[in-house]
């Protein structure tokens, strides 16, 4: 019998039943066998004392007890195959974040998927169907940070993909630390840009694993987008992302002074350039894509340099225009195909999952987001993207089969935010939106009206910026005029509440004073970080975009379409099943920490997903 009475079951191909399986003990390396060992490890409280004198004597003592007549209890324990996760871990955790993925894409396109991709994960893994973000500004930076830090912007500090800094009178990027010396390395036009995870105020699950393992565990993160790679990689990992200027993958001096040899060699394969010779056409006959709207419709934006938004999309033709760069690849499925190739290369070259401590590999699939922004969730292009992603996933899982047993790796798949349908499309379906017409930008309307109102009411222009959900007032001017800041904030809230496309506004004073635990105000509070947030937080009615005009959509709102994402676990000893329990992506980090035996991230506020862990009676 193996330690812990677990069943070793390695055969793992699609269609196999899913059993609990032993991994190896990478961290504690407990050397126990037989009944005494099983009993010993059934007592998690004994783990701490294992290396003490008492602990060394204990197996012998227990063996005596076991031989003395508790074989019945032993047999029961064995029959129940208790999972003793404190004694073992996966060798490799793979986090796959599909940027802007809505949960309905699993089911809408189900009939188009093969057996080896999404269906394999769903038929053998565990799906959380009611996962929603706990913060209000649903965007890539805050989302990726939430997944791996296990908390919200209120704690991790990343309130948006960018935010306005009054002292600089400009917005900064979520992965830009203005006074930092860490700059990109290996890039073209972007070379020298400040990039690091320094704005993220807490540790990630990968950081904790790295420190806990005596710095043996490695965390490697790849994405087309810098922020996805950097925030998933944490402070102690390494991160590589796509440079549109050169078509190469690059990093920052925060991680290392030059690219590793294997990445240099990967870049020299010039795959991006090769992929940019392709034409993006539907992978299957387009008439079979009955789950999406006609390709020719008024709600989509053509790719840069194209006149029409319809298939086919000749990338070589687009690239012939002088202003185009390799970033075009990121608006096609081929960007994520390239990323999977990079992930495979990194996994082999860095020997991830082959060390004596567990490693983590994060894959941030960004093309999904760009395609969603251009064409919307109802489009043929989104359908084609997910049909292709299913194939990429199947290839990647087959690659893992070639290199690992299934119980050796643990996959978690989620999204950094969801997406809403194109507002104009909903408007034409007679579903209310906050838009009277689709040619004016509502944020601009809001800015002008608020500016005029504050001018009339207080005799001065007191508005600095509306950035995301944050309204920044001119605090210096308010102090000079000896106005009451709280009164100006209240007036701002009252005025914004009078605009019919505004669903709500709340002053920082109220957020400082009250603990909203539910609903939109609860989410807004979870997005509030006093040193970075505005004086007033404002959010628009559902199906309303503040920043964009016609034929364009995305995310960023505190409403269900943008909050709702899948959480899917697969591999290791994940049971097969699904749950509709209300959970959040910020529950993923502590769940992984439980599987890895590592400490929770420093600011963690989520809870481990107990459906995956509980094995008691
Ligand atoms: Zn986006």
Coordinates of C-alpha atoms and ligand atoms in Angstrom, one line a residue:
X1 CA 0.0 0.0 0.0
X2 CA 1.2 3.4 -0.8
X3 CA 1.4 6.1 1.8
X4 CA -2.0 7.5 2.5
X5 CA -3.8 4.6 0.9
X6 CA -4.2 6.5 -2.3
X7 CA -4.7 4.8 -5.6
X8 CA -2.0 5.1 -8.2
X9 CA -3.7 5.4 -11.6
X10 CA -1.8 6.9 -14.4
X11 CA -3.6 5.8 -17.6
X12 CA -5.1 9.1 -18.7
X13 CA -6.6 9.6 -22.0
X14 CA -9.9 11.2 -22.9
X15 CA -12.6 8.9 -21.9
X16 CA -10.8 7.4 -18.9
X17 CA -12.6 7.6 -15.6
X18 CA -11.0 10.0 -13.3
X19 CA -9.5 8.6 -10.1
X20 CA -7.6 10.1 -7.3
X21 CA -4.0 9.4 -7.7
X22 CA -0.9 9.8 -5.7
X23 CA 1.6 12.4 -6.6
X24 CA 5.1 12.4 -5.1
X25 CA 6.0 14.3 -2.0
X26 CA 8.1 17.1 -3.4
X27 CA 8.2 19.4 -0.5
X28 CA 8.1 17.4 2.7
X29 CA 9.4 14.1 1.1
X30 CA 7.8 12.1 3.9
X31 CA 9.3 8.7 3.8
X32 CA 6.5 6.5 5.2
X33 CA 5.1 3.2 4.2
X34 CA 2.5 0.8 5.3
X35 CA -0.3 1.1 7.9
X36 CA 1.6 3.2 10.3
X37 CA 2.4 5.7 7.6
X38 CA -1.2 5.9 6.5
X39 CA -2.3 6.6 10.0
X40 CA 0.4 9.1 10.6
X41 CA -0.4 11.1 7.6
X42 CA -4.1 11.0 8.3
X43 CA -3.4 13.3 11.2
X44 CA -2.5 16.6 9.7
X45 CA -1.7 17.9 13.1
X46 CA 1.2 15.5 13.3
X47 CA 2.9 16.9 10.3
X48 CA 4.5 19.8 12.2
X49 CA 6.0 17.5 14.7
X50 CA 7.2 15.0 12.1
X51 CA 10.8 16.0 12.3
X52 CA 10.9 16.2 16.1
X53 CA 12.2 13.4 18.2
X54 CA 8.6 12.5 19.0
X55 CA 7.8 12.5 15.3
X56 CA 10.7 10.1 14.6
X57 CA 9.4 7.7 17.2
X58 CA 5.8 8.0 16.2
X59 CA 5.7 5.6 13.2
X60 CA 7.1 2.9 15.4
X61 CA 4.5 3.6 18.1
X62 CA 1.7 3.7 15.6
X63 CA 2.8 0.5 14.0
X64 CA 2.6 -1.2 17.4
X65 CA -0.9 0.2 17.8
X66 CA -1.9 -0.8 14.3
X67 CA -0.8 -4.3 14.8
X68 CA -2.6 -4.3 18.1
X69 CA -6.1 -4.4 16.6
X70 CA -7.2 -1.4 14.6
X71 CA -6.9 -3.1 11.3
X72 CA -10.7 -2.7 10.8
X73 CA -10.3 1.1 11.0
X74 CA -7.4 0.8 8.6
X75 CA -9.4 -1.1 6.1
X76 CA -12.2 1.5 6.2
X77 CA -9.7 4.3 5.6
X78 CA -8.2 2.4 2.7
X79 CA -11.6 1.8 1.2
X80 CA -12.5 5.4 1.4
X81 CA -9.2 6.3 -0.2
X82 CA -8.9 9.5 1.9
X83 CA -7.1 12.2 0.1
X84 CA -4.2 13.5 2.1
X85 CA -3.3 16.6 0.3
X86 CA -1.0 17.8 3.0
X87 CA 1.4 15.1 2.1
X88 CA 1.7 15.6 -1.7
X89 CA 1.4 18.2 -4.3
X90 CA 1.1 18.4 -8.1
X91 CA 4.5 18.8 -9.9
X92 CA 3.2 21.5 -12.1
X93 CA 0.3 24.0 -11.9
X94 CA -0.8 25.4 -15.2
X95 CA -3.0 28.6 -15.0
X96 CA -4.8 29.4 -18.3
X97 CA -6.6 32.7 -18.3
X98 CA -8.7 33.3 -21.4
X99 CA -9.0 37.1 -21.7
X100 CA -12.7 38.1 -21.9
X101 CA -14.1 34.5 -21.8
X102 CA -17.8 34.2 -21.0
X103 CA -19.0 30.9 -19.6
X104 CA -21.6 30.4 -22.3
X105 CA -18.9 29.8 -24.9
X106 CA -18.5 26.3 -23.5
X107 CA -22.1 25.4 -24.3
X108 CA -22.9 27.6 -27.3
X109 CA -20.1 26.1 -29.4
X110 CA -20.2 22.6 -27.8
X111 CA -21.3 20.8 -31.0
X112 CA -18.2 22.2 -32.8
X113 CA -15.6 21.1 -30.3
X114 CA -13.6 17.9 -30.6
X115 CA -13.0 15.4 -27.8
X116 CA -9.5 16.5 -26.8
X117 CA -10.0 20.2 -25.8
X118 CA -12.8 21.8 -23.9
X119 CA -14.8 18.6 -23.8
X120 CA -11.9 16.7 -22.2
X121 CA -11.6 19.4 -19.5
X122 CA -15.3 19.6 -18.9
X123 CA -16.0 15.8 -19.0
X124 CA -13.3 15.0 -16.5
X125 CA -12.7 18.2 -14.6
X126 CA -14.7 20.3 -12.2
X127 CA -16.6 23.4 -13.4
X128 CA -17.8 26.3 -11.2
X129 CA -20.8 27.8 -13.1
X130 CA -21.5 30.7 -10.8
X131 CA -18.2 32.5 -10.5
X132 CA -18.3 36.3 -10.5
X133 CA -15.7 38.9 -9.8
X134 CA -16.0 40.7 -6.5
X135 CA -14.8 44.0 -7.8
X136 CA -16.5 46.5 -10.1
X137 CA -14.0 47.5 -12.7
X138 CA -13.8 44.3 -14.7
X139 CA -10.6 44.7 -16.7
X140 CA -7.5 42.7 -17.4
X141 CA -5.1 44.1 -14.8
X142 CA -7.5 43.9 -11.8
X143 CA -8.7 40.5 -13.0
X144 CA -5.4 38.7 -13.5
X145 CA -4.2 40.1 -10.1
X146 CA -7.4 38.9 -8.4
X147 CA -6.9 35.3 -9.7
X148 CA -3.3 35.0 -8.4
X149 CA -3.3 37.3 -5.4
X150 CA -6.7 35.9 -4.2
X151 CA -8.1 39.4 -3.4
X152 CA -9.6 42.5 -4.9
X153 CA -8.2 45.9 -6.0
X154 CA -9.1 47.2 -2.5
X155 CA -6.2 45.1 -1.3
X156 CA -3.9 44.4 -4.4
X157 CA -4.2 48.0 -5.4
X158 CA -4.7 47.6 -9.2
X159 CA -7.9 49.5 -9.7
X160 CA -7.9 49.4 -13.6
X161 CA -5.7 48.7 -16.6
X162 CA -4.6 52.3 -16.1
X163 CA -5.5 55.1 -13.7
X164 CA -5.1 58.8 -13.4
X165 CA -2.4 60.2 -11.2
X166 CA -3.1 63.8 -10.3
X167 CA 0.6 64.6 -9.4
X168 CA 1.6 63.5 -13.0
X169 CA -1.6 64.8 -14.6
X170 CA -1.7 61.7 -16.7
X171 CA -2.8 58.1 -16.6
X172 CA -0.3 55.4 -15.7
X173 CA -0.3 51.8 -17.0
X174 CA -1.1 49.1 -14.4
X175 CA 2.4 47.6 -14.9
X176 CA 4.2 51.0 -15.1
X177 CA 5.9 52.2 -12.0
X178 CA 6.8 55.8 -12.9
X179 CA 9.9 56.2 -10.7
X180 CA 11.2 52.7 -11.3
X181 CA 14.4 51.8 -13.2
X182 CA 13.0 48.5 -14.5
X183 CA 12.5 48.7 -18.2
X184 CA 11.7 46.3 -21.1
X185 CA 14.5 44.3 -22.6
X186 CA 14.6 42.7 -26.0
X187 CA 12.0 44.8 -27.7
X188 CA 11.9 47.3 -30.5
X189 CA 10.0 50.6 -30.3
X190 CA 8.8 49.6 -26.8
X191 CA 12.3 49.1 -25.6
X192 CA 13.0 51.1 -22.4
X193 CA 9.3 51.2 -21.3
X194 CA 8.9 51.0 -17.6
X195 CA 7.4 47.6 -16.9
X196 CA 7.2 45.7 -13.6
X197 CA 4.7 44.3 -11.1
X198 CA 5.6 47.0 -8.6
X199 CA 2.1 48.5 -8.3
X200 CA 0.7 45.2 -7.0
X201 CA 0.9 45.6 -3.3
X202 CA 0.6 41.9 -2.2
X203 CA 2.1 38.5 -3.1
X204 CA 0.7 36.0 -5.5
X205 CA 0.3 32.3 -4.9
X206 CA 3.4 31.8 -7.0
X207 CA 5.4 34.2 -4.9
X208 CA 4.4 32.3 -1.7
X209 CA 5.2 29.0 -3.3
X210 CA 8.6 30.3 -4.4
X211 CA 9.5 31.5 -0.9
X212 CA 8.0 28.5 0.8
X213 CA 10.0 26.0 -1.3
X214 CA 13.3 27.7 -0.4
X215 CA 13.2 29.4 -3.8
X216 CA 13.2 26.0 -5.6
X217 CA 9.7 26.5 -7.2
X218 CA 9.7 28.5 -10.3
X219 CA 6.8 30.6 -11.7
X220 CA 6.9 31.4 -15.4
X221 CA 4.2 33.5 -17.2
X222 CA 3.6 34.1 -20.8
X223 CA 1.0 36.3 -22.6
X224 CA 0.5 38.4 -25.7
X225 CA -0.2 41.3 -23.2
X226 CA 2.4 42.7 -20.8
X227 CA 0.0 43.2 -17.9
X228 CA -1.4 39.6 -18.2
X229 CA 2.1 38.1 -18.1
X230 CA 3.5 40.4 -15.4
X231 CA 0.6 40.3 -12.9
X232 CA 0.3 36.5 -13.3
X233 CA 4.0 36.0 -12.8
X234 CA 4.0 37.9 -9.5
X235 CA 7.1 39.5 -8.0
X236 CA 9.4 36.5 -7.9
X237 CA 8.5 34.7 -11.2
X238 CA 9.5 35.5 -14.7
X239 CA 7.2 37.0 -17.4
X240 CA 7.5 37.1 -21.2
X241 CA 5.1 39.0 -23.5
X242 CA 4.7 40.0 -27.1
X243 CA 6.3 43.1 -28.6
X244 CA 4.2 44.3 -31.5
X245 CA 7.0 46.3 -32.9
X246 CA 9.3 43.3 -33.5
X247 CA 7.0 40.3 -33.3
X248 CA 9.4 39.0 -30.5
X249 CA 8.6 38.0 -27.0
X250 CA 10.4 40.2 -24.5
X251 CA 10.7 40.8 -20.7
X252 CA 11.8 43.5 -18.2
X253 CA 15.0 44.1 -16.4
X254 CA 12.8 43.6 -13.3
X255 CA 13.3 39.9 -14.0
X256 CA 16.6 39.6 -15.8
X257 CA 19.0 41.8 -17.7
X258 CA 18.7 39.9 -21.0
X259 CA 16.5 37.3 -22.7
X260 CA 17.3 33.6 -21.9
X261 CA 18.9 31.7 -24.7
X262 CA 15.9 29.5 -25.4
X263 CA 13.7 32.6 -25.9
X264 CA 16.3 34.2 -28.2
X265 CA 16.2 31.0 -30.2
X266 CA 12.4 31.0 -30.2
X267 CA 12.4 34.6 -31.4
X268 CA 14.8 33.7 -34.2
X269 CA 12.3 31.2 -35.6
X270 CA 10.3 34.3 -36.7
X271 CA 7.0 32.6 -36.2
X272 CA 5.1 35.8 -35.9
X273 CA 6.3 36.9 -39.3
X274 CA 5.3 33.6 -40.7
X275 CA 1.8 33.7 -39.1
X276 CA 1.3 37.2 -40.5
X277 CA 1.4 35.7 -44.0
X278 CA -1.8 33.8 -43.3
X279 CA -5.4 34.6 -44.2
X280 CA -7.8 34.3 -41.3
X281 CA -10.8 32.3 -42.7
X282 CA -13.3 30.2 -40.7
X283 CA -11.8 26.9 -39.7
X284 CA -15.0 25.1 -40.8
X285 CA -17.7 26.0 -43.4
X286 CA -19.1 29.3 -42.1
X287 CA -22.7 28.2 -42.8
X288 CA -22.2 25.7 -39.9
X289 CA -21.7 28.5 -37.5
X290 CA -25.4 28.8 -36.8
X291 CA -24.8 29.9 -33.2
X292 CA -23.6 33.4 -34.1
X293 CA -25.0 36.3 -36.1
X294 CA -24.4 36.8 -39.9
X295 CA -20.9 37.8 -40.7
X296 CA -22.0 40.9 -42.4
X297 CA -23.7 43.2 -39.9
X298 CA -23.5 46.7 -38.7
X299 CA -22.1 46.0 -35.2
X300 CA -18.5 45.1 -35.9
X301 CA -15.3 47.0 -36.6
X302 CA -13.0 46.0 -39.4
X303 CA -9.4 45.1 -38.5
X304 CA -7.0 48.0 -38.9
X305 CA -6.4 48.7 -42.6
X306 CA -9.4 46.7 -43.7
X307 CA -12.7 48.1 -45.1
X308 CA -15.0 45.4 -44.0
X309 CA -15.3 43.4 -40.8
X310 CA -16.2 40.2 -42.6
X311 CA -14.1 37.1 -43.4
X312 CA -11.6 36.5 -44.9
X313 CA -8.9 38.6 -43.4
X314 CA -5.8 38.7 -45.4
X315 CA -3.0 39.5 -42.9
X316 CA -0.3 39.9 -45.5
X317 CA -2.4 42.6 -47.2
X318 CA -2.9 44.4 -43.9
X319 CA 0.8 44.2 -43.2
X320 CA 1.6 45.9 -46.5
X321 CA 0.3 49.2 -45.0
X322 CA 3.2 51.2 -43.6
X323 CA 1.5 51.9 -40.2
X324 CA 0.9 48.3 -39.4
X325 CA 2.9 46.2 -37.0
X326 CA 2.9 42.6 -35.7
X327 CA 0.2 43.6 -33.1
X328 CA -2.3 42.6 -35.8
X329 CA -1.5 39.0 -34.9
X330 CA -3.1 39.7 -31.4
X331 CA -6.5 40.4 -33.0
X332 CA -6.5 36.9 -34.7
X333 CA -6.6 33.4 -33.2
X334 CA -3.0 33.0 -34.5
X335 CA -1.7 35.2 -31.7
X336 CA -2.8 32.6 -29.1
X337 CA -1.6 29.7 -31.3
X338 CA 1.8 31.4 -31.2
X339 CA 1.5 31.7 -27.4
X340 CA 0.8 28.0 -27.0
X341 CA 4.0 27.3 -29.0
X342 CA 5.9 29.6 -26.6
X343 CA 4.4 27.9 -23.6
X344 CA 5.4 24.5 -24.8
X345 CA 8.9 25.7 -25.6
X346 CA 9.2 27.3 -22.1
X347 CA 8.0 24.2 -20.4
X348 CA 10.6 22.0 -22.1
X349 CA 13.5 24.4 -22.0
X350 CA 13.0 25.5 -18.4
X351 CA 12.2 21.9 -17.4
X352 CA 9.1 23.0 -15.6
X353 CA 7.6 20.3 -13.4
X354 CA 10.8 18.4 -13.4
X355 CA 12.5 19.8 -10.4
X356 CA 12.2 18.7 -6.8
X357 CA 9.6 21.3 -6.0
X358 CA 6.4 22.2 -7.8
X359 CA 6.5 24.8 -10.5
X360 CA 3.8 27.1 -12.1
X361 CA 3.2 28.0 -15.7
X362 CA 0.7 30.8 -16.5
X363 CA -0.7 31.2 -20.0
X364 CA -2.6 34.4 -20.6
X365 CA -4.6 34.1 -23.9
X366 CA -5.2 37.7 -25.0
X367 CA -6.4 37.3 -28.6
X368 CA -9.8 36.4 -27.2
X369 CA -10.2 39.8 -25.8
X370 CA -9.2 41.8 -28.9
X371 CA -11.5 39.7 -31.1
X372 CA -14.3 40.3 -28.6
X373 CA -13.7 44.0 -28.6
X374 CA -13.7 44.2 -32.4
X375 CA -16.5 41.8 -33.3
X376 CA -18.5 41.2 -30.0
X377 CA -19.6 38.0 -28.3
X378 CA -22.3 37.3 -30.9
X379 CA -19.9 37.3 -33.9
X380 CA -18.8 34.7 -36.3
X381 CA -15.2 35.7 -35.4
X382 CA -15.7 34.9 -31.7
X383 CA -17.2 31.5 -32.7
X384 CA -14.2 30.8 -34.9
X385 CA -11.8 31.8 -32.2
X386 CA -13.2 29.4 -29.7
X387 CA -13.4 26.5 -32.3
X388 CA -9.7 27.1 -32.9
X389 CA -8.9 27.6 -29.2
X390 CA -10.4 24.1 -28.7
X391 CA -7.9 22.7 -31.1
X392 CA -5.0 24.5 -29.6
X393 CA -6.1 23.2 -26.2
X394 CA -6.3 19.7 -27.5
X395 CA -2.8 19.9 -28.9
X396 CA -1.5 21.3 -25.6
X397 CA -3.2 18.6 -23.5
X398 CA -1.7 16.0 -25.8
X399 CA 1.7 17.6 -25.3
X400 CA 1.2 17.4 -21.6
X401 CA 0.2 13.7 -22.0
X402 CA 3.6 13.1 -23.7
X403 CA 5.5 14.7 -20.8
X404 CA 3.5 14.1 -17.7
X405 CA 1.0 11.7 -16.0
X406 CA -2.3 13.5 -15.4
X407 CA -2.0 13.4 -11.7
X408 CA 1.3 15.3 -12.0
X409 CA -0.2 18.5 -13.3
X410 CA -3.1 20.6 -12.2
X411 CA -4.8 23.0 -14.7
X412 CA -7.0 25.9 -13.7
X413 CA -8.8 27.8 -16.5
X414 CA -10.6 31.0 -15.9
X415 CA -11.1 34.5 -17.4
X416 CA -10.0 37.9 -16.2
X417 CA -13.5 39.3 -16.9
X418 CA -16.5 38.6 -19.1
X419 CA -18.0 40.7 -21.9
X420 CA -21.2 42.3 -22.9
X421 CA -23.0 42.3 -26.3
X422 CA -22.5 45.3 -28.6
X423 CA -24.9 47.9 -27.1
X424 CA -26.2 49.0 -30.5
X425 CA -27.2 45.4 -31.3
X426 CA -29.1 45.2 -28.0
X427 CA -30.7 48.6 -28.8
X428 CA -31.9 47.3 -32.2
X429 CA -33.4 44.3 -30.4
X430 CA -35.3 46.9 -28.3
X431 CA -33.4 46.0 -25.1
X432 CA -32.8 49.3 -23.2
X433 CA -29.3 50.8 -23.3
X434 CA -28.1 54.1 -21.9
X435 CA -27.3 55.4 -25.4
X436 CA -29.5 57.9 -27.2
X437 CA -27.3 57.7 -30.2
X438 CA -24.2 55.7 -30.9
X439 CA -22.0 58.6 -32.1
X440 CA -21.3 60.4 -28.9
X441 CA -19.1 59.1 -26.2
X442 CA -20.9 59.2 -22.9
X443 CA -17.8 59.7 -20.8
X444 CA -17.2 62.9 -22.8
X445 CA -20.8 64.0 -22.3
X446 CA -20.6 63.3 -18.6
X447 CA -17.3 65.2 -18.4
X448 CA -18.7 68.3 -20.0
X449 CA -21.9 68.4 -18.1
X450 CA -20.2 67.8 -14.7
X451 CA -17.6 70.5 -15.5
X452 CA -20.3 73.0 -16.3
X453 CA -22.3 72.1 -13.2
X454 CA -19.4 72.5 -10.8
X455 CA -18.5 75.8 -12.5
X456 CA -22.0 77.1 -12.0
X457 CA -22.3 75.8 -8.5
X458 CA -18.8 76.7 -7.1
X459 CA -17.6 79.2 -9.5
X460 CA -14.6 77.2 -10.8
X461 CA -13.7 74.2 -12.9
X462 CA -13.1 71.6 -10.2
X463 CA -13.0 68.5 -12.4
X464 CA -9.6 67.0 -13.2
X465 CA -10.4 63.7 -14.9
X466 CA -12.9 60.9 -15.3
X467 CA -10.8 57.8 -15.7
X468 CA -12.6 54.4 -15.7
X469 CA -15.0 54.6 -12.8
X470 CA -13.0 57.3 -11.0
X471 CA -13.9 60.9 -10.9
X472 CA -11.0 63.0 -9.8
X473 CA -11.7 66.5 -8.4
X474 CA -9.1 69.3 -8.3
X475 CA -8.3 69.0 -4.6
X476 CA -5.6 71.7 -4.7
X477 CA -8.1 74.2 -6.2
X478 CA -10.8 73.1 -3.7
X479 CA -8.4 73.8 -0.8
X480 CA -7.3 77.1 -2.3
X481 CA -10.9 78.2 -2.5
X482 CA -11.5 76.9 1.0
X483 CA -14.3 74.8 -0.2
X484 CA -15.4 71.7 1.7
X485 CA -14.1 68.7 -0.2
X486 CA -16.8 66.4 1.1
X487 CA -19.5 68.9 0.0
X488 CA -18.1 69.1 -3.5
X489 CA -18.0 65.3 -3.6
X490 CA -21.6 65.1 -2.5
X491 CA -22.6 67.7 -5.1
X492 CA -20.9 65.6 -7.7
X493 CA -22.7 62.5 -6.7
X494 CA -26.1 64.3 -6.7
X495 CA -25.4 65.7 -10.1
X496 CA -24.3 62.4 -11.6
X497 CA -27.4 60.7 -10.2
X498 CA -29.4 63.1 -12.4
X499 CA -28.0 61.7 -15.6
X500 CA -30.2 58.9 -17.0
X501 CA -27.3 56.8 -18.2
X502 CA -25.7 56.8 -14.8
X503 CA -26.7 53.9 -12.6
X504 CA -24.9 55.0 -9.5
X505 CA -22.2 57.2 -8.0
X506 CA -20.7 57.2 -4.5
X507 CA -18.3 59.5 -2.8
X508 CA -15.0 58.3 -1.3
X509 CA -16.2 59.6 2.0
X510 CA -19.0 57.2 2.0
X511 CA -16.7 54.3 0.9
X512 CA -14.4 55.3 3.8
X513 CA -17.2 55.2 6.3
X514 CA -19.4 52.2 5.3
X515 CA -18.7 48.5 4.8
X516 CA -20.9 47.5 1.8
X517 CA -20.7 43.7 1.6
X518 CA -23.1 43.0 -1.3
X519 CA -24.3 44.2 -4.6
X520 CA -22.8 46.8 -6.9
X521 CA -21.8 49.0 -3.9
X522 CA -20.0 46.1 -2.4
X523 CA -18.1 45.6 -5.7
X524 CA -17.3 49.3 -5.9
X525 CA -15.9 49.2 -2.4
X526 CA -13.7 46.3 -3.4
X527 CA -12.4 48.4 -6.3
X528 CA -11.6 51.3 -4.0
X529 CA -7.9 52.0 -3.1
X530 CA -7.8 55.4 -1.5
X531 CA -4.3 56.4 -2.7
X532 CA -5.2 55.7 -6.3
X533 CA -9.0 56.0 -6.6
X534 CA -10.9 59.2 -7.4
X535 CA -13.1 61.4 -5.2
X536 CA -16.3 59.8 -6.6
X537 CA -16.8 56.4 -8.2
X538 CA -19.4 56.3 -11.0
X539 CA -20.9 53.4 -12.9
X540 CA -23.3 53.5 -15.9
X541 CA -26.6 51.6 -16.5
X542 CA -26.3 48.0 -18.0
X543 CA -25.6 47.8 -21.8
X544 CA -24.0 51.2 -21.7
X545 CA -20.4 52.1 -22.6
X546 CA -18.8 55.3 -21.6
X547 CA -15.8 55.2 -23.7
X548 CA -16.8 54.0 -27.1
X549 CA -19.0 54.8 -30.1
X550 CA -20.8 52.6 -32.5
X551 CA -20.0 48.9 -33.3
X552 CA -17.7 48.2 -30.4
X553 CA -18.0 46.4 -27.1
X554 CA -16.1 45.0 -24.3
X555 CA -16.2 44.9 -20.5
X556 CA -15.4 47.1 -17.5
X557 CA -18.9 47.4 -16.0
X558 CA -20.0 46.0 -12.6
X559 CA -22.8 44.0 -14.3
X560 CA -23.2 40.3 -14.6
X561 CA -22.1 39.9 -18.2
X562 CA -18.7 41.4 -17.3
X563 CA -18.5 39.7 -13.9
X564 CA -19.4 36.2 -14.8
X565 CA -16.6 33.9 -15.8
X566 CA -15.8 30.2 -15.8
X567 CA -13.6 28.5 -13.3
X568 CA -12.5 25.0 -14.4
X569 CA -10.1 22.7 -12.7
X570 CA -8.6 19.6 -14.3
X571 CA -5.9 17.0 -13.5
X572 CA -4.1 16.1 -10.3
X573 CA -6.8 14.6 -8.1
X574 CA -9.5 17.0 -9.1
X575 CA -12.9 15.2 -8.9
X576 CA -15.3 15.3 -11.8
X577 CA -18.3 17.5 -11.2
X578 CA -19.8 21.0 -11.3
X579 CA -21.1 23.5 -8.8
X580 CA -23.3 26.5 -8.8
X581 CA -22.1 27.8 -5.5
X582 CA -21.4 31.5 -5.5
X583 CA -17.6 31.8 -5.8
X584 CA -15.1 34.2 -7.4
X585 CA -11.8 34.0 -9.3
X586 CA -10.2 35.4 -6.2
X587 CA -10.9 32.0 -4.6
X588 CA -8.5 30.4 -7.0
X589 CA -5.2 31.5 -5.3
X590 CA -6.0 30.0 -1.9
X591 CA -7.3 26.8 -3.6
X592 CA -4.0 26.4 -5.4
X593 CA -2.2 27.2 -2.1
X594 CA -4.1 24.3 -0.5
X595 CA -3.0 21.9 -3.2
X596 CA 0.5 23.2 -3.1
X597 CA 0.7 23.2 0.7
X598 CA 2.0 26.7 0.4
X599 CA 0.9 29.8 2.4
X600 CA -2.0 31.9 1.2
X601 CA -1.0 35.1 -0.6
X602 CA -0.3 38.0 1.8
X603 CA -3.5 39.9 1.1
X604 CA -5.7 36.9 0.3
X605 CA -9.4 37.5 1.1
X606 CA -10.9 34.7 -1.1
X607 CA -11.7 31.2 0.2
X608 CA -10.4 27.8 -1.1
X609 CA -13.0 26.1 -3.3
X610 CA -14.2 23.5 -0.9
X611 CA -15.9 21.4 -3.6
X612 CA -12.4 20.4 -4.8
X613 CA -10.9 19.8 -1.4
X614 CA -13.5 18.4 1.0
X615 CA -13.3 14.6 1.4
X616 CA -14.6 14.0 4.9
X617 CA -17.8 12.4 6.0
Ligands
LIG1 ZN1 -10.5 43.9 -23.0

